[in-house]
JSON list of C-alpha atoms in Angstrom, two decimals:
[
{"chain": "A", "resi": 1, "resn": "UNK", "atom": "CA", "xyz": [81.19, 70.79, 107.20]},
{"chain": "A", "resi": 2, "resn": "UNK", "atom": "CA", "xyz": [77.57, 70.18, 108.24]},
{"chain": "A", "resi": 3, "resn": "UNK", "atom": "CA", "xyz": [75.11, 72.71, 109.60]},
{"chain": "A", "resi": 4, "resn": "UNK", "atom": "CA", "xyz": [72.53, 70.06, 110.45]},
{"chain": "A", "resi": 5, "resn": "UNK", "atom": "CA", "xyz": [71.95, 68.71, 113.95]},
{"chain": "A", "resi": 6, "resn": "UNK", "atom": "CA", "xyz": [73.99, 65.53, 113.48]},
{"chain": "A", "resi": 7, "resn": "UNK", "atom": "CA", "xyz": [74.72, 62.83, 116.04]},
{"chain": "A", "resi": 8, "resn": "UNK", "atom": "CA", "xyz": [78.21, 64.28, 116.56]},
{"chain": "A", "resi": 9, "resn": "UNK", "atom": "CA", "xyz": [76.73, 67.71, 117.22]},
{"chain": "A", "resi": 10, "resn": "UNK", "atom": "CA", "xyz": [74.16, 66.23, 119.61]},
{"chain": "A", "resi": 11, "resn": "UNK", "atom": "CA", "xyz": [76.99, 64.54, 121.50]},
{"chain": "A", "resi": 12, "resn": "UNK", "atom": "CA", "xyz": [78.89, 67.85, 121.72]},
{"chain": "A", "resi": 13, "resn": "UNK", "atom": "CA", "xyz": [75.84, 69.61, 123.17]},
{"chain": "A", "resi": 14, "resn": "UNK", "atom": "CA", "xyz": [75.32, 66.83, 125.73]},
{"chain": "A", "resi": 15, "resn": "UNK", "atom": "CA", "xyz": [78.98, 66.86, 126.81]},
{"chain": "A", "resi": 16, "resn": "UNK", "atom": "CA", "xyz": [78.80, 70.63, 127.24]},
{"chain": "A", "resi": 17, "resn": "UNK", "atom": "CA", "xyz": [75.67, 70.22, 129.37]},
{"chain": "A", "resi": 18, "resn": "UNK", "atom": "CA", "xyz": [77.51, 67.76, 131.63]},
{"chain": "A", "resi": 19, "resn": "UNK", "atom": "CA", "xyz": [80.17, 70.45, 132.10]},
{"chain": "A", "resi": 20, "resn": "UNK", "atom": "CA", "xyz": [77.41, 72.93, 133.02]},
{"chain": "A", "resi": 21, "resn": "UNK", "atom": "CA", "xyz": [77.80, 74.84, 129.75]},
{"chain": "A", "resi": 22, "resn": "UNK", "atom": "CA", "xyz": [74.77, 75.80, 127.66]},
{"chain": "A", "resi": 23, "resn": "UNK", "atom": "CA", "xyz": [75.79, 75.18, 124.07]},
{"chain": "A", "resi": 24, "resn": "UNK", "atom": "CA", "xyz": [73.68, 76.13, 121.07]},
{"chain": "A", "resi": 25, "resn": "UNK", "atom": "CA", "xyz": [74.43, 73.79, 118.15]},
{"chain": "A", "resi": 26, "resn": "UNK", "atom": "CA", "xyz": [76.02, 75.11, 114.98]},
{"chain": "A", "resi": 27, "resn": "UNK", "atom": "CA", "xyz": [73.14, 75.45, 112.54]},
{"chain": "A", "resi": 28, "resn": "UNK", "atom": "CA", "xyz": [71.44, 77.36, 109.77]},
{"chain": "A", "resi": 29, "resn": "UNK", "atom": "CA", "xyz": [71.81, 80.73, 111.52]},
{"chain": "A", "resi": 30, "resn": "UNK", "atom": "CA", "xyz": [75.59, 80.31, 111.35]},
{"chain": "A", "resi": 31, "resn": "UNK", "atom": "CA", "xyz": [75.35, 79.26, 107.71]},
{"chain": "A", "resi": 32, "resn": "UNK", "atom": "CA", "xyz": [73.27, 82.38, 106.97]},
{"chain": "A", "resi": 33, "resn": "UNK", "atom": "CA", "xyz": [75.95, 84.58, 108.57]},
{"chain": "A", "resi": 34, "resn": "UNK", "atom": "CA", "xyz": [78.64, 82.95, 106.44]},
{"chain": "A", "resi": 35, "resn": "UNK", "atom": "CA", "xyz": [76.63, 83.32, 103.21]},
{"chain": "A", "resi": 36, "resn": "UNK", "atom": "CA", "xyz": [75.65, 86.95, 103.83]},
{"chain": "A", "resi": 37, "resn": "UNK", "atom": "CA", "xyz": [79.14, 88.11, 104.84]},
{"chain": "A", "resi": 38, "resn": "UNK", "atom": "CA", "xyz": [80.79, 86.12, 102.04]},
{"chain": "A", "resi": 39, "resn": "UNK", "atom": "CA", "xyz": [78.50, 87.92, 99.58]},
{"chain": "A", "resi": 40, "resn": "UNK", "atom": "CA", "xyz": [79.46, 91.28, 101.09]},
{"chain": "A", "resi": 41, "resn": "UNK", "atom": "CA", "xyz": [83.15, 90.49, 100.72]},
{"chain": "A", "resi": 42, "resn": "UNK", "atom": "CA", "xyz": [82.64, 89.32, 97.15]},
{"chain": "A", "resi": 43, "resn": "UNK", "atom": "CA", "xyz": [81.18, 92.75, 96.38]},
{"chain": "A", "resi": 44, "resn": "UNK", "atom": "CA", "xyz": [84.10, 94.35, 98.22]},
{"chain": "A", "resi": 45, "resn": "UNK", "atom": "CA", "xyz": [86.59, 92.38, 96.12]},
{"chain": "A", "resi": 46, "resn": "UNK", "atom": "CA", "xyz": [84.88, 93.60, 92.94]},
{"chain": "A", "resi": 47, "resn": "UNK", "atom": "CA", "xyz": [85.15, 97.14, 94.32]},
{"chain": "A", "resi": 48, "resn": "UNK", "atom": "CA", "xyz": [88.87, 96.57, 94.98]},
{"chain": "A", "resi": 49, "resn": "UNK", "atom": "CA", "xyz": [89.40, 95.53, 91.37]},
{"chain": "A", "resi": 50, "resn": "UNK", "atom": "CA", "xyz": [87.57, 98.64, 90.14]},
{"chain": "A", "resi": 51, "resn": "UNK", "atom": "CA", "xyz": [89.49, 100.94, 92.50]},
{"chain": "A", "resi": 52, "resn": "UNK", "atom": "CA", "xyz": [92.91, 99.52, 91.61]},
{"chain": "A", "resi": 53, "resn": "UNK", "atom": "CA", "xyz": [92.10, 99.53, 87.90]},
{"chain": "A", "resi": 54, "resn": "UNK", "atom": "CA", "xyz": [91.24, 103.25, 88.13]},
{"chain": "A", "resi": 55, "resn": "UNK", "atom": "CA", "xyz": [93.81, 104.17, 90.78]},
{"chain": "A", "resi": 56, "resn": "UNK", "atom": "CA", "xyz": [95.34, 106.91, 88.63]},
{"chain": "A", "resi": 57, "resn": "UNK", "atom": "CA", "xyz": [92.03, 108.84, 88.65]},
{"chain": "A", "resi": 58, "resn": "UNK", "atom": "CA", "xyz": [92.72, 111.84, 90.93]},
{"chain": "A", "resi": 59, "resn": "UNK", "atom": "CA", "xyz": [89.72, 111.55, 93.32]},
{"chain": "A", "resi": 60, "resn": "UNK", "atom": "CA", "xyz": [90.48, 107.84, 93.85]},
{"chain": "A", "resi": 61, "resn": "UNK", "atom": "CA", "xyz": [94.25, 108.36, 94.04]},
{"chain": "A", "resi": 62, "resn": "UNK", "atom": "CA", "xyz": [93.81, 110.91, 96.84]},
{"chain": "A", "resi": 63, "resn": "UNK", "atom": "CA", "xyz": [92.13, 108.24, 98.99]},
{"chain": "A", "resi": 64, "resn": "UNK", "atom": "CA", "xyz": [95.20, 105.97, 98.99]},
{"chain": "A", "resi": 65, "resn": "UNK", "atom": "CA", "xyz": [93.57, 103.08, 97.06]},
{"chain": "A", "resi": 66, "resn": "UNK", "atom": "CA", "xyz": [96.36, 100.53, 97.68]},
{"chain": "A", "resi": 67, "resn": "UNK", "atom": "CA", "xyz": [96.19, 101.11, 101.43]},
{"chain": "A", "resi": 68, "resn": "UNK", "atom": "CA", "xyz": [92.40, 100.86, 101.54]},
{"chain": "A", "resi": 69, "resn": "UNK", "atom": "CA", "xyz": [92.41, 97.75, 99.33]},
{"chain": "A", "resi": 70, "resn": "UNK", "atom": "CA", "xyz": [94.82, 96.13, 101.77]},
{"chain": "A", "resi": 71, "resn": "UNK", "atom": "CA", "xyz": [92.45, 97.16, 104.56]},
{"chain": "A", "resi": 72, "resn": "UNK", "atom": "CA", "xyz": [89.55, 95.33, 102.89]},
{"chain": "A", "resi": 73, "resn": "UNK", "atom": "CA", "xyz": [91.70, 92.21, 102.44]},
{"chain": "A", "resi": 74, "resn": "UNK", "atom": "CA", "xyz": [92.59, 92.40, 106.15]},
{"chain": "A", "resi": 75, "resn": "UNK", "atom": "CA", "xyz": [88.86, 92.60, 106.94]},
{"chain": "A", "resi": 76, "resn": "UNK", "atom": "CA", "xyz": [88.37, 89.35, 105.04]},
{"chain": "A", "resi": 77, "resn": "UNK", "atom": "CA", "xyz": [91.18, 87.68, 107.02]},
{"chain": "A", "resi": 78, "resn": "UNK", "atom": "CA", "xyz": [89.48, 89.01, 110.19]},
{"chain": "A", "resi": 79, "resn": "UNK", "atom": "CA", "xyz": [86.24, 87.39, 108.99]},
{"chain": "A", "resi": 80, "resn": "UNK", "atom": "CA", "xyz": [87.96, 84.02, 108.49]},
{"chain": "A", "resi": 81, "resn": "UNK", "atom": "CA", "xyz": [89.49, 84.18, 111.95]},
{"chain": "A", "resi": 82, "resn": "UNK", "atom": "CA", "xyz": [86.13, 85.11, 113.43]},
{"chain": "A", "resi": 83, "resn": "UNK", "atom": "CA", "xyz": [84.50, 82.03, 111.92]},
{"chain": "A", "resi": 84, "resn": "UNK", "atom": "CA", "xyz": [86.76, 79.90, 114.13]},
{"chain": "A", "resi": 85, "resn": "UNK", "atom": "CA", "xyz": [86.91, 82.09, 117.24]},
{"chain": "A", "resi": 86, "resn": "UNK", "atom": "CA", "xyz": [83.13, 82.50, 117.35]},
{"chain": "A", "resi": 87, "resn": "UNK", "atom": "CA", "xyz": [82.43, 78.88, 116.43]},
{"chain": "A", "resi": 88, "resn": "UNK", "atom": "CA", "xyz": [80.35, 79.56, 113.33]},
{"chain": "A", "resi": 89, "resn": "UNK", "atom": "CA", "xyz": [82.01, 76.39, 111.99]},
{"chain": "A", "resi": 90, "resn": "UNK", "atom": "CA", "xyz": [83.02, 73.13, 113.62]},
{"chain": "A", "resi": 91, "resn": "UNK", "atom": "CA", "xyz": [86.43, 73.78, 115.17]},
{"chain": "A", "resi": 92, "resn": "UNK", "atom": "CA", "xyz": [88.06, 70.43, 114.48]},
{"chain": "A", "resi": 93, "resn": "UNK", "atom": "CA", "xyz": [91.22, 69.16, 112.82]},
{"chain": "A", "resi": 94, "resn": "UNK", "atom": "CA", "xyz": [93.19, 71.95, 111.15]},
{"chain": "A", "resi": 95, "resn": "UNK", "atom": "CA", "xyz": [90.65, 74.52, 112.34]},
{"chain": "A", "resi": 96, "resn": "UNK", "atom": "CA", "xyz": [91.56, 73.74, 115.96]},
{"chain": "A", "resi": 97, "resn": "UNK", "atom": "CA", "xyz": [94.86, 75.60, 115.50]},
{"chain": "A", "resi": 98, "resn": "UNK", "atom": "CA", "xyz": [93.74, 78.48, 117.72]},
{"chain": "A", "resi": 99, "resn": "UNK", "atom": "CA", "xyz": [97.06, 80.32, 117.51]},
{"chain": "A", "resi": 100, "resn": "UNK", "atom": "CA", "xyz": [96.82, 80.52, 113.72]},
{"chain": "A", "resi": 101, "resn": "UNK", "atom": "CA", "xyz": [93.17, 81.47, 113.37]},
{"chain": "A", "resi": 102, "resn": "UNK", "atom": "CA", "xyz": [92.64, 83.56, 116.50]},
{"chain": "A", "resi": 103, "resn": "UNK", "atom": "CA", "xyz": [96.00, 85.27, 117.00]},
{"chain": "A", "resi": 104, "resn": "UNK", "atom": "CA", "xyz": [97.54, 85.56, 113.54]},
{"chain": "A", "resi": 105, "resn": "UNK", "atom": "CA", "xyz": [94.39, 85.86, 111.43]},
{"chain": "A", "resi": 106, "resn": "UNK", "atom": "CA", "xyz": [91.71, 87.31, 113.71]},
{"chain": "A", "resi": 107, "resn": "UNK", "atom": "CA", "xyz": [93.87, 89.73, 115.69]},
{"chain": "A", "resi": 108, "resn": "UNK", "atom": "CA", "xyz": [97.24, 90.46, 114.06]},
{"chain": "A", "resi": 109, "resn": "UNK", "atom": "CA", "xyz": [96.31, 90.44, 110.35]},
{"chain": "A", "resi": 110, "resn": "UNK", "atom": "CA", "xyz": [92.65, 91.14, 111.08]},
{"chain": "A", "resi": 111, "resn": "UNK", "atom": "CA", "xyz": [91.43, 93.59, 113.70]},
{"chain": "A", "resi": 112, "resn": "UNK", "atom": "CA", "xyz": [94.83, 95.17, 114.41]},
{"chain": "A", "resi": 113, "resn": "UNK", "atom": "CA", "xyz": [95.80, 95.46, 110.74]},
{"chain": "A", "resi": 114, "resn": "UNK", "atom": "CA", "xyz": [92.47, 97.07, 109.81]},
{"chain": "A", "resi": 115, "resn": "UNK", "atom": "CA", "xyz": [92.67, 99.52, 112.72]},
{"chain": "A", "resi": 116, "resn": "UNK", "atom": "CA", "xyz": [96.32, 100.35, 112.06]},
{"chain": "A", "resi": 117, "resn": "UNK", "atom": "CA", "xyz": [95.81, 100.93, 108.32]},
{"chain": "A", "resi": 118, "resn": "UNK", "atom": "CA", "xyz": [92.93, 103.32, 108.97]},
{"chain": "A", "resi": 119, "resn": "UNK", "atom": "CA", "xyz": [95.11, 105.15, 111.50]},
{"chain": "A", "resi": 120, "resn": "UNK", "atom": "CA", "xyz": [98.04, 105.32, 109.05]},
{"chain": "A", "resi": 121, "resn": "UNK", "atom": "CA", "xyz": [95.75, 106.64, 106.31]},
{"chain": "A", "resi": 122, "resn": "UNK", "atom": "CA", "xyz": [94.59, 109.38, 108.68]},
{"chain": "A", "resi": 123, "resn": "UNK", "atom": "CA", "xyz": [98.23, 110.17, 109.45]},
{"chain": "A", "resi": 124, "resn": "UNK", "atom": "CA", "xyz": [98.96, 110.41, 105.72]},
{"chain": "A", "resi": 125, "resn": "UNK", "atom": "CA", "xyz": [96.24, 113.05, 105.37]},
{"chain": "A", "resi": 126, "resn": "UNK", "atom": "CA", "xyz": [97.65, 114.79, 108.45]},
{"chain": "A", "resi": 127, "resn": "UNK", "atom": "CA", "xyz": [101.07, 115.01, 106.80]},
{"chain": "A", "resi": 128, "resn": "UNK", "atom": "CA", "xyz": [99.60, 116.56, 103.66]},
{"chain": "A", "resi": 129, "resn": "UNK", "atom": "CA", "xyz": [97.10, 119.00, 105.15]},
{"chain": "A", "resi": 130, "resn": "UNK", "atom": "CA", "xyz": [98.63, 119.87, 108.52]},
{"chain": "A", "resi": 131, "resn": "UNK", "atom": "CA", "xyz": [102.36, 119.60, 107.91]},
{"chain": "A", "resi": 132, "resn": "UNK", "atom": "CA", "xyz": [102.21, 120.52, 104.20]},
{"chain": "A", "resi": 133, "resn": "UNK", "atom": "CA", "xyz": [104.45, 117.59, 103.34]},
{"chain": "A", "resi": 134, "resn": "UNK", "atom": "CA", "xyz": [103.82, 114.71, 100.98]},
{"chain": "A", "resi": 135, "resn": "UNK", "atom": "CA", "xyz": [103.27, 111.35, 102.61]},
{"chain": "A", "resi": 136, "resn": "UNK", "atom": "CA", "xyz": [106.42, 109.69, 101.35]},
{"chain": "A", "resi": 137, "resn": "UNK", "atom": "CA", "xyz": [109.97, 108.94, 102.46]},
{"chain": "A", "resi": 138, "resn": "UNK", "atom": "CA", "xyz": [110.56, 109.05, 106.21]},
{"chain": "A", "resi": 139, "resn": "UNK", "atom": "CA", "xyz": [106.87, 109.59, 107.01]},
{"chain": "A", "resi": 140, "resn": "UNK", "atom": "CA", "xyz": [105.97, 106.30, 105.34]},
{"chain": "A", "resi": 141, "resn": "UNK", "atom": "CA", "xyz": [108.83, 104.48, 107.05]},
{"chain": "A", "resi": 142, "resn": "UNK", "atom": "CA", "xyz": [108.02, 105.96, 110.47]},
{"chain": "A", "resi": 143, "resn": "UNK", "atom": "CA", "xyz": [104.34, 105.01, 110.35]},
{"chain": "A", "resi": 144, "resn": "UNK", "atom": "CA", "xyz": [104.95, 101.58, 108.80]},
{"chain": "A", "resi": 145, "resn": "UNK", "atom": "CA", "xyz": [107.77, 100.90, 111.26]},
{"chain": "A", "resi": 146, "resn": "UNK", "atom": "CA", "xyz": [105.58, 101.80, 114.22]},
{"chain": "A", "resi": 147, "resn": "UNK", "atom": "CA", "xyz": [102.78, 99.50, 113.02]},
{"chain": "A", "resi": 148, "resn": "UNK", "atom": "CA", "xyz": [105.23, 96.62, 112.51]},
{"chain": "A", "resi": 149, "resn": "UNK", "atom": "CA", "xyz": [106.99, 97.19, 115.86]},
{"chain": "A", "resi": 150, "resn": "UNK", "atom": "CA", "xyz": [103.69, 97.17, 117.77]},
{"chain": "A", "resi": 151, "resn": "UNK", "atom": "CA", "xyz": [102.63, 94.01, 115.92]},
{"chain": "A", "resi": 152, "resn": "UNK", "atom": "CA", "xyz": [105.94, 92.29, 116.72]},
{"chain": "A", "resi": 153, "resn": "UNK", "atom": "CA", "xyz": [105.69, 93.35, 120.36]},
{"chain": "A", "resi": 154, "resn": "UNK", "atom": "CA", "xyz": [102.19, 91.90, 120.50]},
{"chain": "A", "resi": 155, "resn": "UNK", "atom": "CA", "xyz": [103.48, 88.60, 119.05]},
{"chain": "A", "resi": 156, "resn": "UNK", "atom": "CA", "xyz": [106.43, 88.56, 121.45]},
{"chain": "A", "resi": 157, "resn": "UNK", "atom": "CA", "xyz": [104.13, 88.95, 124.43]},
{"chain": "A", "resi": 158, "resn": "UNK", "atom": "CA", "xyz": [101.83, 86.27, 123.00]},
{"chain": "A", "resi": 159, "resn": "UNK", "atom": "CA", "xyz": [104.56, 83.67, 122.62]},
{"chain": "A", "resi": 160, "resn": "UNK", "atom": "CA", "xyz": [106.29, 84.51, 125.91]},
{"chain": "A", "resi": 161, "resn": "UNK", "atom": "CA", "xyz": [103.09, 84.07, 127.91]},
{"chain": "A", "resi": 162, "resn": "UNK", "atom": "CA", "xyz": [102.03, 80.50, 128.80]},
{"chain": "A", "resi": 163, "resn": "UNK", "atom": "CA", "xyz": [99.45, 79.05, 126.41]},
{"chain": "A", "resi": 164, "resn": "UNK", "atom": "CA", "xyz": [96.92, 78.88, 129.25]},
{"chain": "A", "resi": 165, "resn": "UNK", "atom": "CA", "xyz": [97.16, 82.67, 129.50]},
{"chain": "A", "resi": 166, "resn": "UNK", "atom": "CA", "xyz": [96.70, 83.34, 125.79]},
{"chain": "A", "resi": 167, "resn": "UNK", "atom": "CA", "xyz": [94.56, 81.25, 123.42]},
{"chain": "A", "resi": 168, "resn": "UNK", "atom": "CA", "xyz": [93.78, 77.61, 124.05]},
{"chain": "A", "resi": 169, "resn": "UNK", "atom": "CA", "xyz": [91.56, 74.88, 122.63]},
{"chain": "A", "resi": 170, "resn": "UNK", "atom": "CA", "xyz": [88.71, 73.45, 124.69]},
{"chain": "A", "resi": 171, "resn": "UNK", "atom": "CA", "xyz": [88.41, 69.94, 123.28]},
{"chain": "A", "resi": 172, "resn": "UNK", "atom": "CA", "xyz": [85.22, 69.07, 125.16]},
{"chain": "A", "resi": 173, "resn": "UNK", "atom": "CA", "xyz": [83.13, 71.67, 123.35]},
{"chain": "A", "resi": 174, "resn": "UNK", "atom": "CA", "xyz": [85.47, 72.09, 120.34]},
{"chain": "A", "resi": 175, "resn": "UNK", "atom": "CA", "xyz": [86.07, 75.79, 120.80]},
{"chain": "A", "resi": 176, "resn": "UNK", "atom": "CA", "xyz": [88.96, 78.26, 120.92]},
{"chain": "A", "resi": 177, "resn": "UNK", "atom": "CA", "xyz": [89.02, 80.47, 123.99]},
{"chain": "A", "resi": 178, "resn": "UNK", "atom": "CA", "xyz": [91.08, 83.45, 125.19]},
{"chain": "A", "resi": 179, "resn": "UNK", "atom": "CA", "xyz": [92.16, 83.98, 128.79]},
{"chain": "A", "resi": 180, "resn": "UNK", "atom": "CA", "xyz": [90.96, 87.10, 130.61]},
{"chain": "A", "resi": 181, "resn": "UNK", "atom": "CA", "xyz": [94.48, 88.56, 130.57]},
{"chain": "A", "resi": 182, "resn": "UNK", "atom": "CA", "xyz": [94.84, 88.04, 126.83]},
{"chain": "A", "resi": 183, "resn": "UNK", "atom": "CA", "xyz": [91.45, 89.57, 126.15]},
{"chain": "A", "resi": 184, "resn": "UNK", "atom": "CA", "xyz": [92.64, 92.67, 128.03]},
{"chain": "A", "resi": 185, "resn": "UNK", "atom": "CA", "xyz": [95.79, 92.76, 125.88]},
{"chain": "A", "resi": 186, "resn": "UNK", "atom": "CA", "xyz": [93.86, 92.50, 122.61]},
{"chain": "A", "resi": 187, "resn": "UNK", "atom": "CA", "xyz": [91.20, 95.01, 123.62]},
{"chain": "A", "resi": 188, "resn": "UNK", "atom": "CA", "xyz": [93.85, 97.42, 124.93]},
{"chain": "A", "resi": 189, "resn": "UNK", "atom": "CA", "xyz": [95.67, 97.24, 121.60]},
{"chain": "A", "resi": 190, "resn": "UNK", "atom": "CA", "xyz": [92.49, 98.06, 119.67]},
{"chain": "A", "resi": 191, "resn": "UNK", "atom": "CA", "xyz": [91.38, 100.82, 122.04]},
{"chain": "A", "resi": 192, "resn": "UNK", "atom": "CA", "xyz": [94.82, 102.49, 121.84]},
{"chain": "A", "resi": 193, "resn": "UNK", "atom": "CA", "xyz": [94.92, 102.30, 118.03]},
{"chain": "A", "resi": 194, "resn": "UNK", "atom": "CA", "xyz": [91.47, 103.83, 117.63]},
{"chain": "A", "resi": 195, "resn": "UNK", "atom": "CA", "xyz": [92.16, 106.53, 120.20]},
{"chain": "A", "resi": 196, "resn": "UNK", "atom": "CA", "xyz": [95.14, 107.59, 118.08]},
{"chain": "A", "resi": 197, "resn": "UNK", "atom": "CA", "xyz": [92.94, 107.55, 114.97]},
{"chain": "A", "resi": 198, "resn": "UNK", "atom": "CA", "xyz": [90.32, 109.71, 116.71]},
{"chain": "A", "resi": 199, "resn": "UNK", "atom": "CA", "xyz": [92.91, 112.27, 117.83]},
{"chain": "A", "resi": 200, "resn": "UNK", "atom": "CA", "xyz": [94.43, 112.54, 114.35]},
{"chain": "A", "resi": 201, "resn": "UNK", "atom": "CA", "xyz": [91.03, 112.99, 112.72]},
{"chain": "A", "resi": 202, "resn": "UNK", "atom": "CA", "xyz": [90.04, 115.61, 115.28]},
{"chain": "A", "resi": 203, "resn": "UNK", "atom": "CA", "xyz": [93.08, 117.62, 114.24]},
{"chain": "A", "resi": 204, "resn": "UNK", "atom": "CA", "xyz": [92.00, 117.22, 110.59]},
{"chain": "A", "resi": 205, "resn": "UNK", "atom": "CA", "xyz": [88.54, 118.67, 111.20]},
{"chain": "A", "resi": 206, "resn": "UNK", "atom": "CA", "xyz": [89.22, 122.04, 109.53]},
{"chain": "A", "resi": 207, "resn": "UNK", "atom": "CA", "xyz": [91.12, 121.03, 106.40]},
{"chain": "A", "resi": 208, "resn": "UNK", "atom": "CA", "xyz": [90.05, 121.78, 102.81]},
{"chain": "A", "resi": 209, "resn": "UNK", "atom": "CA", "xyz": [86.37, 120.87, 102.46]},
{"chain": "A", "resi": 210, "resn": "UNK", "atom": "CA", "xyz": [86.79, 118.67, 99.37]},
{"chain": "A", "resi": 211, "resn": "UNK", "atom": "CA", "xyz": [89.16, 116.41, 101.33]},
{"chain": "A", "resi": 212, "resn": "UNK", "atom": "CA", "xyz": [87.54, 116.85, 104.73]},
{"chain": "A", "resi": 213, "resn": "UNK", "atom": "CA", "xyz": [86.32, 113.52, 106.10]},
{"chain": "A", "resi": 214, "resn": "UNK", "atom": "CA", "xyz": [85.93, 114.64, 109.70]},
{"chain": "A", "resi": 215, "resn": "UNK", "atom": "CA", "xyz": [82.17, 114.05, 109.72]},
{"chain": "A", "resi": 216, "resn": "UNK", "atom": "CA", "xyz": [82.44, 110.55, 108.26]},
{"chain": "A", "resi": 217, "resn": "UNK", "atom": "CA", "xyz": [85.44, 109.62, 110.41]},
{"chain": "A", "resi": 218, "resn": "UNK", "atom": "CA", "xyz": [83.76, 111.09, 113.48]},
{"chain": "A", "resi": 219, "resn": "UNK", "atom": "CA", "xyz": [80.79, 108.79, 112.93]},
{"chain": "A", "resi": 220, "resn": "UNK", "atom": "CA", "xyz": [83.16, 105.88, 112.25]},
{"chain": "A", "resi": 221, "resn": "UNK", "atom": "CA", "xyz": [85.18, 106.47, 115.43]},
{"chain": "A", "resi": 222, "resn": "UNK", "atom": "CA", "xyz": [82.08, 106.83, 117.60]},
{"chain": "A", "resi": 223, "resn": "UNK", "atom": "CA", "xyz": [80.63, 103.64, 116.06]},
{"chain": "A", "resi": 224, "resn": "UNK", "atom": "CA", "xyz": [83.87, 101.76, 116.71]},
{"chain": "A", "resi": 225, "resn": "UNK", "atom": "CA", "xyz": [84.05, 102.97, 120.32]},
{"chain": "A", "resi": 226, "resn": "UNK", "atom": "CA", "xyz": [80.45, 101.85, 120.90]},
{"chain": "A", "resi": 227, "resn": "UNK", "atom": "CA", "xyz": [81.21, 98.43, 119.38]},
{"chain": "A", "resi": 228, "resn": "UNK", "atom": "CA", "xyz": [84.48, 98.13, 121.32]},
{"chain": "A", "resi": 229, "resn": "UNK", "atom": "CA", "xyz": [82.65, 98.95, 124.55]},
{"chain": "A", "resi": 230, "resn": "UNK", "atom": "CA", "xyz": [79.95, 96.38, 123.81]},
{"chain": "A", "resi": 231, "resn": "UNK", "atom": "CA", "xyz": [82.54, 93.78, 122.80]},
{"chain": "A", "resi": 232, "resn": "UNK", "atom": "CA", "xyz": [84.66, 94.41, 125.90]},
{"chain": "A", "resi": 233, "resn": "UNK", "atom": "CA", "xyz": [81.62, 94.03, 128.16]},
{"chain": "A", "resi": 234, "resn": "UNK", "atom": "CA", "xyz": [80.56, 90.79, 126.44]},
{"chain": "A", "resi": 235, "resn": "UNK", "atom": "CA", "xyz": [84.08, 89.36, 126.66]},
{"chain": "A", "resi": 236, "resn": "UNK", "atom": "CA", "xyz": [84.03, 89.63, 130.44]},
{"chain": "A", "resi": 237, "resn": "UNK", "atom": "CA", "xyz": [80.37, 89.08, 131.28]},
{"chain": "A", "resi": 238, "resn": "UNK", "atom": "CA", "xyz": [79.92, 86.18, 128.83]},
{"chain": "A", "resi": 239, "resn": "UNK", "atom": "CA", "xyz": [83.37, 84.54, 128.60]},
{"chain": "A", "resi": 240, "resn": "UNK", "atom": "CA", "xyz": [81.97, 81.61, 126.59]},
{"chain": "A", "resi": 241, "resn": "UNK", "atom": "CA", "xyz": [79.75, 83.78, 124.38]},
{"chain": "A", "resi": 242, "resn": "UNK", "atom": "CA", "xyz": [80.45, 81.71, 121.20]},
{"chain": "A", "resi": 243, "resn": "UNK", "atom": "CA", "xyz": [78.36, 78.93, 122.76]},
{"chain": "A", "resi": 244, "resn": "UNK", "atom": "CA", "xyz": [75.25, 81.10, 122.29]},
{"chain": "A", "resi": 245, "resn": "UNK", "atom": "CA", "xyz": [73.92, 81.72, 118.78]},
{"chain": "A", "resi": 246, "resn": "UNK", "atom": "CA", "xyz": [72.50, 85.15, 119.68]},
{"chain": "A", "resi": 247, "resn": "UNK", "atom": "CA", "xyz": [75.92, 86.43, 120.83]},
{"chain": "A", "resi": 248, "resn": "UNK", "atom": "CA", "xyz": [78.31, 84.82, 118.39]}
]
């Protein structure tokens, strides 16, 4: 995996130009992104070990450490899928399996899993502080079942739709690309999940102060909605945005 401007990369840029596509070569900026984010996740993994090791400590236990650790692992899977979808690496050979990296890793076990786990965690707090019931038994099964059912429905739609309408590989510029319809499906899934999270956290705004995360979650939800809006706009105004270093 080279981040230098090799002959093969020069050929890829020239072929893209012939197809009237402006393609920025994969270079040191992409390598810097990989190094920085890999370092961040290394720190996160160390934090996971600390959290799980001390999971019986009451303040940590109340934050559902296993659920949040799974969320961080899902973020890492999201990161790996993003490396392929956004062409931070050369999408060749095994990496050209767009269904695996973009659908299963980037969306299903990445963005959707992270969003769903945060929503479920908020629901767990809702059960405790609004319904005065422990988050166990049927409440766990209901929330987990809903997350799994939505994920399976998403996969069913993905595999029923023609490949040209989901995720496909553009061999000329060695890039995975999503159709407009599939982008709408993915963005709709994320918007719906975060809307549910926002509603739940709004209803948690007046709970016991020591457990009240409404301020932090309010900032988180607003930040996510801003990023989702930006991402949705980019997906439709710059359909081949991974070809540009500044956008990918």
